[in-house]
Structure formats: C-alpha cells, structure tokens
Tab-separated table of C-alpha atoms and ligand atoms in Angstrom:
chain	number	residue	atom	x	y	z
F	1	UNK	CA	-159.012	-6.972	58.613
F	2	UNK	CA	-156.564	-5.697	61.608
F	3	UNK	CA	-157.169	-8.746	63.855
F	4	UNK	CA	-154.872	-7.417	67.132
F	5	UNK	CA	-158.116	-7.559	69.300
F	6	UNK	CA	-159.275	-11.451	68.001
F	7	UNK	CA	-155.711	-12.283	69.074
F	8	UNK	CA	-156.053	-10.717	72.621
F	9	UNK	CA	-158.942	-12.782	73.123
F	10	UNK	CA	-157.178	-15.256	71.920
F	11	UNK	CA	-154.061	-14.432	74.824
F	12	UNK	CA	-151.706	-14.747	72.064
F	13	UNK	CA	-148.885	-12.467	72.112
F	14	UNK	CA	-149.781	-9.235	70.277
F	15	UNK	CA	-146.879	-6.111	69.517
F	16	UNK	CA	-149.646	-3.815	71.887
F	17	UNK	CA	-152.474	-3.839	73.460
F	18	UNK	CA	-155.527	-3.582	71.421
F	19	UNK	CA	-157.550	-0.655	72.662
F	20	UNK	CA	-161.562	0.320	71.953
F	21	UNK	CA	-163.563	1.966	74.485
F	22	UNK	CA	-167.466	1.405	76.058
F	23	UNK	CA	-169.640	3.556	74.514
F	24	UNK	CA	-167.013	4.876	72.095
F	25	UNK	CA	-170.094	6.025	69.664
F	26	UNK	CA	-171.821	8.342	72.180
F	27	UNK	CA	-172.669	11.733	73.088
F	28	UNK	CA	-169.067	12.784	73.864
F	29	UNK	CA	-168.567	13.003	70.095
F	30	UNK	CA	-169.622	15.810	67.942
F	31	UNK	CA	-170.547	14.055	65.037
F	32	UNK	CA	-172.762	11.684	66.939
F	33	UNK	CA	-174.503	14.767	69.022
F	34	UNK	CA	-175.417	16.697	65.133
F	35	UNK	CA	-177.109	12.887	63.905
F	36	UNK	CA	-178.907	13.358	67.819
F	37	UNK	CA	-179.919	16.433	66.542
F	38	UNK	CA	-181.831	15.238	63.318
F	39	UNK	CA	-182.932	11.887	64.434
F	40	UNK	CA	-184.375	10.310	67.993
F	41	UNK	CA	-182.310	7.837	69.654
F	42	UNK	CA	-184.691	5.092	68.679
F	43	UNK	CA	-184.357	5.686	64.761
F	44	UNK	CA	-181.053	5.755	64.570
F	45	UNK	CA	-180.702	2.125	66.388
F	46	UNK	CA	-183.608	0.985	64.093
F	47	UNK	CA	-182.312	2.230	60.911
F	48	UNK	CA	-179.349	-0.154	59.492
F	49	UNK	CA	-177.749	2.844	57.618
F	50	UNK	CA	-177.667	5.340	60.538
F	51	UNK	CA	-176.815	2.479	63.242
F	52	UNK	CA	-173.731	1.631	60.324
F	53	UNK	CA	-173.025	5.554	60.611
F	54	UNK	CA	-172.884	5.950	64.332
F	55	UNK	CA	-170.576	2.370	64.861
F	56	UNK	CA	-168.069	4.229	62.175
F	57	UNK	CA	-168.255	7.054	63.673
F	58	UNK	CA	-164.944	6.588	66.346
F	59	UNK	CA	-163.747	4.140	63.848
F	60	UNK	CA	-162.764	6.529	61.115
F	61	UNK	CA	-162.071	9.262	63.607
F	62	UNK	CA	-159.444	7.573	65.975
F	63	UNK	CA	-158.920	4.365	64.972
F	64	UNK	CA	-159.773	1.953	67.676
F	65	UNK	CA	-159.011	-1.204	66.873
F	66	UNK	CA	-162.368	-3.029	67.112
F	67	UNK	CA	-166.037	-1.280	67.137
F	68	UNK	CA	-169.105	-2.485	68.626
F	69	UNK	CA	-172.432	-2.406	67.321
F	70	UNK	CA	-174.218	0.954	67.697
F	71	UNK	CA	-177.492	-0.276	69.637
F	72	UNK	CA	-178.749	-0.948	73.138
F	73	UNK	CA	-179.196	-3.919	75.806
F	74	UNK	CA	-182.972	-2.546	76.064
F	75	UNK	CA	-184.144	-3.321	72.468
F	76	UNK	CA	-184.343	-7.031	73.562
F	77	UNK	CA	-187.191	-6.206	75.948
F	78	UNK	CA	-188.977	-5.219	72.415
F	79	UNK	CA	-189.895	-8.837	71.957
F	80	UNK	CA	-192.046	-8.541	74.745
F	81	UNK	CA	-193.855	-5.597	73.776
F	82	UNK	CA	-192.397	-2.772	75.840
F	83	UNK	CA	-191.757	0.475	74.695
F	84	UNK	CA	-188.386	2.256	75.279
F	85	UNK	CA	-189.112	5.559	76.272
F	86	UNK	CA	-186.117	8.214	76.110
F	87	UNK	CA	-186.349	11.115	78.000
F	88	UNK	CA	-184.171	13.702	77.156
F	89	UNK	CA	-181.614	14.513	80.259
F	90	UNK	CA	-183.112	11.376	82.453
F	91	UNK	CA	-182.110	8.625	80.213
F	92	UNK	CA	-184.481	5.194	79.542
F	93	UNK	CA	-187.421	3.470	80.765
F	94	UNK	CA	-188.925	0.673	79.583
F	95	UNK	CA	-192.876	0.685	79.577
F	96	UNK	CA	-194.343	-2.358	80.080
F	97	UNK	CA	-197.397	-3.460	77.610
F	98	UNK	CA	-200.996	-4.097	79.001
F	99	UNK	CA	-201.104	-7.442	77.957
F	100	UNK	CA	-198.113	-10.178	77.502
F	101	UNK	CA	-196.435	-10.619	74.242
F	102	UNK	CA	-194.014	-12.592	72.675
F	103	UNK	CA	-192.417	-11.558	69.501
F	104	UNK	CA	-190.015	-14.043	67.441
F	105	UNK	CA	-186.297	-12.527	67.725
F	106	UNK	CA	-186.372	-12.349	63.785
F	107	UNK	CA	-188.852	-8.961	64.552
F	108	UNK	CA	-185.224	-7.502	65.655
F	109	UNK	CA	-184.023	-8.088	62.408
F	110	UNK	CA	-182.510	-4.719	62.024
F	111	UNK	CA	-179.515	-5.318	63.901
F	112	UNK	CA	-178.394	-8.487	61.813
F	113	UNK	CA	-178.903	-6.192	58.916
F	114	UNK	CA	-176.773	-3.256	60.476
F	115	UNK	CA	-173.892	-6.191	61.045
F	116	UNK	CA	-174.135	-7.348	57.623
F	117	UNK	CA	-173.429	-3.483	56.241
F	118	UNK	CA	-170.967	-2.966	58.755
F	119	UNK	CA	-169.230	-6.163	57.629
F	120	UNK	CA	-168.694	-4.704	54.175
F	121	UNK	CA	-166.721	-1.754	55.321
F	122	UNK	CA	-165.261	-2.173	58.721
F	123	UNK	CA	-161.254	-2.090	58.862
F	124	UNK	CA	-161.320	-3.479	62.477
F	125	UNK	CA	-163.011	-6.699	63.941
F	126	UNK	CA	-167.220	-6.052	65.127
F	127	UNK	CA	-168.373	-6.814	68.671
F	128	UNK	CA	-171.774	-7.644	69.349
F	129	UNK	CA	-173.485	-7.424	72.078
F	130	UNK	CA	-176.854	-8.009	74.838
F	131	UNK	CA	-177.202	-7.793	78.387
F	132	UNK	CA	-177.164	-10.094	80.708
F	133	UNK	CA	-180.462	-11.578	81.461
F	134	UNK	CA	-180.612	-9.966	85.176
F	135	UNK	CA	-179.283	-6.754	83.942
F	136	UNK	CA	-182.228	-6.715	81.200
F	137	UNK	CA	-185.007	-8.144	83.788
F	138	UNK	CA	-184.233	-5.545	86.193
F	139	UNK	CA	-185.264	-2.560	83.464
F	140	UNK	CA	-187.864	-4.441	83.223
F	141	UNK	CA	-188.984	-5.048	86.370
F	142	UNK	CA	-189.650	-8.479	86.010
F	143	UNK	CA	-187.234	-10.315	88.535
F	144	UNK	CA	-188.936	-13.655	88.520
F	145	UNK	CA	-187.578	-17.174	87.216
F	146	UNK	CA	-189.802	-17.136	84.318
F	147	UNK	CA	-189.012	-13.609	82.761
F	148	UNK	CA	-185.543	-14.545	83.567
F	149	UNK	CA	-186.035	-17.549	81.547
F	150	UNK	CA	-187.748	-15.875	78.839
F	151	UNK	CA	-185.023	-13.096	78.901
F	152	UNK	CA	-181.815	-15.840	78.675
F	153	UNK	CA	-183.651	-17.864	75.755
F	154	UNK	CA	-184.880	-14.754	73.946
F	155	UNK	CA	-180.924	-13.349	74.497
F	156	UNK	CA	-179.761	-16.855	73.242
F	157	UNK	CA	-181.823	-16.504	69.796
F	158	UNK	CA	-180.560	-12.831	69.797
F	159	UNK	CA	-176.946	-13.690	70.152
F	160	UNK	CA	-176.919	-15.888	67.192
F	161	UNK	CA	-178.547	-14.063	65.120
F	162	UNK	CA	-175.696	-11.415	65.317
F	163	UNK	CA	-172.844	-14.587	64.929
F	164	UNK	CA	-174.944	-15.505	61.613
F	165	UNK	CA	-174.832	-12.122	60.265
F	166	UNK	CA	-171.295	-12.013	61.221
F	167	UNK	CA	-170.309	-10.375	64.557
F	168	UNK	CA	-166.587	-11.314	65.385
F	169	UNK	CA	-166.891	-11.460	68.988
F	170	UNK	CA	-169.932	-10.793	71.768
F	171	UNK	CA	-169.860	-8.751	74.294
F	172	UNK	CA	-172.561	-9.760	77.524
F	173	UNK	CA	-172.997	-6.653	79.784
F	174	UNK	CA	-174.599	-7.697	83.059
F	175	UNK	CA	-174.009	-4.238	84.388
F	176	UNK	CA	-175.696	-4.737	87.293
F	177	UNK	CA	-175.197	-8.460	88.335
F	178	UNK	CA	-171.697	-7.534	90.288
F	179	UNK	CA	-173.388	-5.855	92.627
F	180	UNK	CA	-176.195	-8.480	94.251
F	181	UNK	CA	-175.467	-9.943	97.625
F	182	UNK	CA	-173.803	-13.377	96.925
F	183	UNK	CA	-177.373	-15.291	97.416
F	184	UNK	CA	-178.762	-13.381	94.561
F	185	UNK	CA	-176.188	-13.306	92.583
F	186	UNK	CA	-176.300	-16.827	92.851
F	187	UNK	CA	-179.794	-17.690	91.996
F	188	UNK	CA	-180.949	-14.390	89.773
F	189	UNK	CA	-178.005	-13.926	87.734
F	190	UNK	CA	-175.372	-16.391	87.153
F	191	UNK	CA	-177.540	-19.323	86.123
F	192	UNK	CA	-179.036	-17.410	83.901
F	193	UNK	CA	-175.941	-15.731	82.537
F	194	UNK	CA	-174.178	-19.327	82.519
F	195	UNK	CA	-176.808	-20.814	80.100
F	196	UNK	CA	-176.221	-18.050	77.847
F	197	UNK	CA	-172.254	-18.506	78.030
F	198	UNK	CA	-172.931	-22.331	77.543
F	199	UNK	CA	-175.287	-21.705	74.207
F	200	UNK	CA	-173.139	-19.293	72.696
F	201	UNK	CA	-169.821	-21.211	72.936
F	202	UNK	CA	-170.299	-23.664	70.459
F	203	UNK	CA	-170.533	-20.763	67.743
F	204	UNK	CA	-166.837	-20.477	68.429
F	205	UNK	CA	-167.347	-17.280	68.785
F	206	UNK	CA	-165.323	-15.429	71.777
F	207	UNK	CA	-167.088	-14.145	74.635
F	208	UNK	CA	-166.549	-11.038	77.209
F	209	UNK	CA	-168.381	-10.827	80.116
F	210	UNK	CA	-168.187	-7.430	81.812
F	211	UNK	CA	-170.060	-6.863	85.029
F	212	UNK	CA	-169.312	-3.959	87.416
F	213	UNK	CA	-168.464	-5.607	90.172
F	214	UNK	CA	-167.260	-8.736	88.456
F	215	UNK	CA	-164.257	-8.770	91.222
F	216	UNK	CA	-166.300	-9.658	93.763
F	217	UNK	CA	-167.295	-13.062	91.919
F	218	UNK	CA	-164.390	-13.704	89.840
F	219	UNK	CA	-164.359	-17.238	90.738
F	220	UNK	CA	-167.975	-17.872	89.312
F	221	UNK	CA	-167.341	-15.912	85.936
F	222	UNK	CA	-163.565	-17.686	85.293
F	223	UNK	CA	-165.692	-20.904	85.669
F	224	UNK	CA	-167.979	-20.123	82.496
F	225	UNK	CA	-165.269	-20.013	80.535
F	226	UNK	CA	-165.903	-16.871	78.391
F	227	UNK	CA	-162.834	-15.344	76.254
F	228	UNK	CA	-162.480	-12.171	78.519
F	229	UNK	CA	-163.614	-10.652	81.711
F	230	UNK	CA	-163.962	-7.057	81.768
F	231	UNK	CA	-163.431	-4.915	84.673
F	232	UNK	CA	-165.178	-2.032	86.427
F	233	UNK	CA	-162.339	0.770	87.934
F	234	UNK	CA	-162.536	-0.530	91.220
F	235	UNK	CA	-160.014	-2.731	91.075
F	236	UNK	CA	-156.155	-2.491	90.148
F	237	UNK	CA	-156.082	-4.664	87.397
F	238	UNK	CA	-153.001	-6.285	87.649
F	239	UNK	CA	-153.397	-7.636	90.929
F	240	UNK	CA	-156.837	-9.490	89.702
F	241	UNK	CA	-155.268	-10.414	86.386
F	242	UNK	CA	-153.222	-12.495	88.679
F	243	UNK	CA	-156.044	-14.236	89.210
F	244	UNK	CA	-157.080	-14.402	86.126
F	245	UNK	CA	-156.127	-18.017	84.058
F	246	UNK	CA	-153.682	-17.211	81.469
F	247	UNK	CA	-155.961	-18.475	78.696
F	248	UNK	CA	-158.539	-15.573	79.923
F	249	UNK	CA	-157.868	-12.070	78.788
F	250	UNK	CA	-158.645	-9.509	80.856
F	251	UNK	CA	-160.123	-5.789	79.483
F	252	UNK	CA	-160.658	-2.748	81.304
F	253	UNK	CA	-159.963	-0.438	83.627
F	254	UNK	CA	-159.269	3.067	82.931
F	255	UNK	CA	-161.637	5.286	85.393
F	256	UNK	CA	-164.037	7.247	82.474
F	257	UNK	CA	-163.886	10.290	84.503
F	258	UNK	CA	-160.231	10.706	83.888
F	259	UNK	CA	-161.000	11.350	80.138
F	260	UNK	CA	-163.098	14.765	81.143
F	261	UNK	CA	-159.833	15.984	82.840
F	262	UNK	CA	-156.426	17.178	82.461
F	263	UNK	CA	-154.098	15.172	80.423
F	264	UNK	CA	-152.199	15.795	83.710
F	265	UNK	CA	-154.340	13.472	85.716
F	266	UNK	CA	-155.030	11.212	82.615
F	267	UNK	CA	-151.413	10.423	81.713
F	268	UNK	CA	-150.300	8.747	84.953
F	269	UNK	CA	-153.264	6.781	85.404
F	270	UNK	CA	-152.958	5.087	81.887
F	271	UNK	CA	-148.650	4.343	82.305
F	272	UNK	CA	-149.751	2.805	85.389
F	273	UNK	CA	-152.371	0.716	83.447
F	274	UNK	CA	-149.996	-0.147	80.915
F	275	UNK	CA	-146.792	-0.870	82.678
F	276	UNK	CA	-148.757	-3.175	85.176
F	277	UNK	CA	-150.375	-5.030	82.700
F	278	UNK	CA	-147.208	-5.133	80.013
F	279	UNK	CA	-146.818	-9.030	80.459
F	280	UNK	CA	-149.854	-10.011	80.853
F	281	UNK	CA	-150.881	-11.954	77.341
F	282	UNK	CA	-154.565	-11.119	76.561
F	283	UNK	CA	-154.676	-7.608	78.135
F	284	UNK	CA	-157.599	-5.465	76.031
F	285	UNK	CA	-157.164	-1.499	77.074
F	286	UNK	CA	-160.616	-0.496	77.734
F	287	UNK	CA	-162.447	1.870	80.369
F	288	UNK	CA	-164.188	0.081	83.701
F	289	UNK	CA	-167.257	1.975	82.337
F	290	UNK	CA	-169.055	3.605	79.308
F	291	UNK	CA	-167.717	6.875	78.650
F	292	UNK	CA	-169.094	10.373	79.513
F	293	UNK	CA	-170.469	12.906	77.784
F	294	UNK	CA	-168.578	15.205	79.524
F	295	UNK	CA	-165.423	13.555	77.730
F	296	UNK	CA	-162.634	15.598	76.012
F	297	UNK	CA	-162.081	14.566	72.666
F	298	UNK	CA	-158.602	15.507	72.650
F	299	UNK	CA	-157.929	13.104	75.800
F	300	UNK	CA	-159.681	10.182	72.967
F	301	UNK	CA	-157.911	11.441	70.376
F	302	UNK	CA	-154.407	11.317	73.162
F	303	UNK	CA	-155.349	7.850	74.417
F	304	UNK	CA	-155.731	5.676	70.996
F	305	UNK	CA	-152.312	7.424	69.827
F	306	UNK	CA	-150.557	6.442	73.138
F	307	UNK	CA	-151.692	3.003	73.640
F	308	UNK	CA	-151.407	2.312	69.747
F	309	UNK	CA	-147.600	3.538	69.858
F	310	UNK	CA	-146.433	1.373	72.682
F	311	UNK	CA	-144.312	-1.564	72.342
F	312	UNK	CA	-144.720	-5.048	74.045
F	313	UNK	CA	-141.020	-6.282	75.313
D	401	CP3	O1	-170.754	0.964	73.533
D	401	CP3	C1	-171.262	1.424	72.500
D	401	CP3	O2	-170.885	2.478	71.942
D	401	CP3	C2	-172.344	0.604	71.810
D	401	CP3	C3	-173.707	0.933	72.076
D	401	CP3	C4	-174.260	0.799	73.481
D	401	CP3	C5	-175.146	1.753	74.041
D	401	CP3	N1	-175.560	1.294	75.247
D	401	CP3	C6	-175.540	3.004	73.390
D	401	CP3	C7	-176.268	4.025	74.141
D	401	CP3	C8	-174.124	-0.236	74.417
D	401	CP3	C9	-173.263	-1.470	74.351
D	401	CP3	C10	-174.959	0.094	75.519
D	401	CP3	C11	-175.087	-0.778	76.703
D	401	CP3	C12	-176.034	-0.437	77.745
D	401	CP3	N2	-177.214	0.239	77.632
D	401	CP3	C13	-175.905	-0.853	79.098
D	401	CP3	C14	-174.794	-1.705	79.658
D	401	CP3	C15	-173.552	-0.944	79.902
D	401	CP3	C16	-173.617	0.014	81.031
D	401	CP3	O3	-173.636	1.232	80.736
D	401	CP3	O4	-173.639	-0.415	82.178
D	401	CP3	C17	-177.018	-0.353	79.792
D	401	CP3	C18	-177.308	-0.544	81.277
D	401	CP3	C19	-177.844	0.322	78.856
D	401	CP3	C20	-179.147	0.978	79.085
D	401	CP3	C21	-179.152	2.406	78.768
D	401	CP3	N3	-178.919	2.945	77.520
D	401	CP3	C22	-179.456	3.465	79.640
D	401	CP3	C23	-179.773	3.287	81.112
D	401	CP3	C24	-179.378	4.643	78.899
D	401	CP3	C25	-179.696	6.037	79.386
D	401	CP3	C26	-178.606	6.602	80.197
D	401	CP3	C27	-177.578	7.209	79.305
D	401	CP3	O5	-176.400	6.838	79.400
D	401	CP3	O6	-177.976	8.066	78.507
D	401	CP3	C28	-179.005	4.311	77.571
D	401	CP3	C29	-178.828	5.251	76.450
D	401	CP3	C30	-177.728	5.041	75.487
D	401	CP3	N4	-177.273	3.841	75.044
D	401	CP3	C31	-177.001	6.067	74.813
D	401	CP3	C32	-176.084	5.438	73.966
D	401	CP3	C33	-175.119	6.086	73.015
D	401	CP3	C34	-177.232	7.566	74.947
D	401	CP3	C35	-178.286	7.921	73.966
D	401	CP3	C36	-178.350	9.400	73.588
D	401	CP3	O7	-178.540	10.255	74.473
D	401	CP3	O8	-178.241	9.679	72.405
C-alpha cells in the first residue's frame, strides 16, 4: 500500500504532498451521479458493495492518494431511531422518532463490513470517519448534555468499530463547532470532542480534526493532540501552520469554488498553496471544504496530476 499520506500524519518528510479531497466521491463525478440515478442515497451507504463502489470511484479515476469511506456523519443518529430523510435539491434532515431508542452500534454494522471489502482492494491508505458530537447533536436538535453524552459514547463505539475492521486513519468532522461563540464552544463542543480524541488515541490510530472555523480555537484543538488539523479557506495556511507544533500536520485549504472555475483562477491559488507550505513537514493538500457539484472534472483531473508531480527540496 502507497503509505505517503500515513507518513504526513506522521510529519515525516515525504518527496510531495499527499493530496485527497472532501467529498472526493460526490455528485461532481459522473460515475457517482449514473449509481444516483439507479439507487437512493440511503442504499448505496447501506449496501457494503455499492458504498465499496462509490469510495473507488475517485480512486481508480485520479489517483488520490488516500480515500475515505463513502458514508455520512448522520447515520450515527440511526442508533437513536431517527430517520434520514433526503430530499432531492434541499439536502438532509433527520426525523426524530416518537419515542426514545437506543440501538447497540453493532446495528451499523454495514460500514465495518464496507471497510473490510475496501481493505481487500484499496491501493491507497482508508480514512474513516464521524462527526463531532456537537456537529451530530445539532442535526439532531438535541443540544443538551445528555444527547451530547449519548452522541460522544455512541461515536466512541462507532470509531472503533471502523479501527477493528481496519480503517488506517479517522477523520472527526465537527463542521460546525468552529463557529460557536467561545462560551459554547467551550462547554457544547470541545469536551465532548476531547473525550472522543482521548478514547480513540490509544488505538494508535491517527486522528484529523477538521472544523470550519478551527482557526479561531487553534489553541484548544493543538491541545487534544490529534495527528492533523484541517482547515476551512479562511485562513492562509502557512501563517497558522506556524502555529501549528511541528509534530501536527496540517491539511487543507484550497477554496472548493476554485475547482468550478477557470484553470486560470485555479492555478495561482494552488502554487501559492504549495510554495507556502513547501517546508512545512506534515502538510496534507486538501480543500477547506467538501467539494461542489458544480466542480469541473478536468480541474480534479489537473489538480491530482500537479500536486502528485511536484518535488519537495
Ligand atoms: O468525503 C467523502 O467523500 C466521504 C463521504 C461523506 C459524505 N458526507 C457524503 C455525502 C462525508 C465524510 C460526509 C460528511 C458530512 N455529511 C458532513 C461534514 C462535512 C461538511 O460537509 O461539513 C456533514 C455536515 C454531513 C451532512 C450532510 N450530508 C448534509 C447536510 C448533506 C446534504 C447536503 C449536500 O451536500 O447534499 C449530506 C449529503 C451527502 N453526504 C452527499 C454525499 C456524497 C450528497 C448525496 C447525494 O446527493 O447523492
């Protein structure tokens, strides 16, 4: 297995930077929209074979060099009986059940069994992935201490499930979490995503925490100790990687909009990304956000060639 992206985490000096994008299996891609066509969004994250097919999917086509699991933060809220309902053009919403349930994680046992196919045949390393606890509470709208509790232990179970079955790194997006006022950040969302950090670690497994936002508490996510910190496009990257400890890698920032442009605009934007970040050990070339739909695929196809032919002085 091509291992350039374990090493980032790892800060250790690597000939490029590794490069895989958020949301690399989406809508943007052709082959994903004609599976949309045949099957609901649901089935094809419940159904090990087609959630195998969709990670491949920008695997085989450009090459990133890691892929992430083909599912959502949302399915966790399953174990509590809610129903994701997709509606086409308007995106998710969880319905909440009439009564309160509490499903054992194993009930999401089609993920572990979508890692454990992907394992067989991926040529690049597998992220897993859940949201943070106040990202997930919030769909839910269920902001109080004890769903936030329930949320962080169910996520803990959740997370090790997908290290058993054998994800090579995690990936904990608290989407949302960036952007509370420091109070609330500080009582709904870090504690909750630091005992999830703390449970995880002894796996050995590394971490990435990406909020949007995460700039504005850098301090309080470098403390936790995860792997990586992923940025949002807010910030200039190398001027918070300074920041950064040198044992923490730092992933991000390319603005997704830039991808359903020109290469004209695209092109400067990503030497600036790469020449600023050129010395930085653990630098993991990523977008500060999922991409579009409205992506070109010749700007993907452009981007993994570029970044995958530069050279590391
Ligand atoms: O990155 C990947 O390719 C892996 C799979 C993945 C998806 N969603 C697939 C998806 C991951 C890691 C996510 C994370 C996710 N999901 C987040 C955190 C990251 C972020 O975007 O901030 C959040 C908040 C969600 C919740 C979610 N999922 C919403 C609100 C929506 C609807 C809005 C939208 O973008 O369509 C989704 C749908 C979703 N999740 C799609 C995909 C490919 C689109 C589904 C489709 O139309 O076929």
């Amino acid at each position: 297995m091509q291992d350039l992206f374990l090493k980032a985490l790892r800060c250790e000096k690597v000939p490029r930077p590794p490069i895989w994008i958020m949301r690399q299996a989406g809508r943007y891609l052709p082959e994903y929209r004609a599976l949309r066509a045949r099957h609901s969004f649901q089935k094809l994250v419940h159904t090990p074979e087609l959630a195998t097919q969709v990670t491949h999917l920008p695997i085989d086509r450009f090459g990133f060099d890691a892929a992430i699991l083909f599912s959502d933060i949302l399915v966790i809220a399953e174990l509590f009986g809610y129903e994701i309902d997709f509606i086409e053009g308007k995106g998710m919403k969880l319905r909440a059940p009439s009564q309160e349930i509490d499903l054992p994680v194993e009930s999401l046992r089609y993920v572990p069994e979508t890692i454990r196919l992907l394992k067989k045949t991926l040529p690049v390393p597998l992220i897993g992935f859940c949201g943070g606890p106040y990202t997930v509470c919030k769909y839910m709208e269920r902001l109080t201490p004890k769903w936030l509790d329930k949320v962080t232990e169910a996520s803990i179970s959740y997370l090790k499930m997908q290290v058993d079955a054998g994800a090579d790194a995690l990936q904990i997006f608290d989407s949302w979490a960036g952007h509370l006022e420091p109070h609330d950040f500080h009582t709904i969302a870090l504690p909750y995503l630091a005992r999830l950090v703390k449970a995880i670690k002894p796996t050995g497994v590394p971490i990435i925490i990406f909020c949007r936002g995460s700039h504005r508490y850098l301090s309080e996510l470098i403390a936790l100790e995860p792997a990586a910190i992923g940025f949002d496009y807010e910030v200039d990257l190398s001027e918070i990687a300074k920041q950064v400890p040198s044992h923490i890698a730092v992933q991000g920032n390319l603005n997704p909009e830039l991808l359903n442009g020109p290469l004209s605009s695209l092109e400067p934007a990503v030497n600036y990304l790469l020449d600023a970040m050129q010395d930085r050990p653990g630098f993991i070339f990523n977008l500060g956000h999922g991409i579009e739909p409205l992506a070109r695929i010749e700007n993907v196809q452009w981007l993994v060639e570029y970044v995958q032919k530069q050279k590391v002085h």
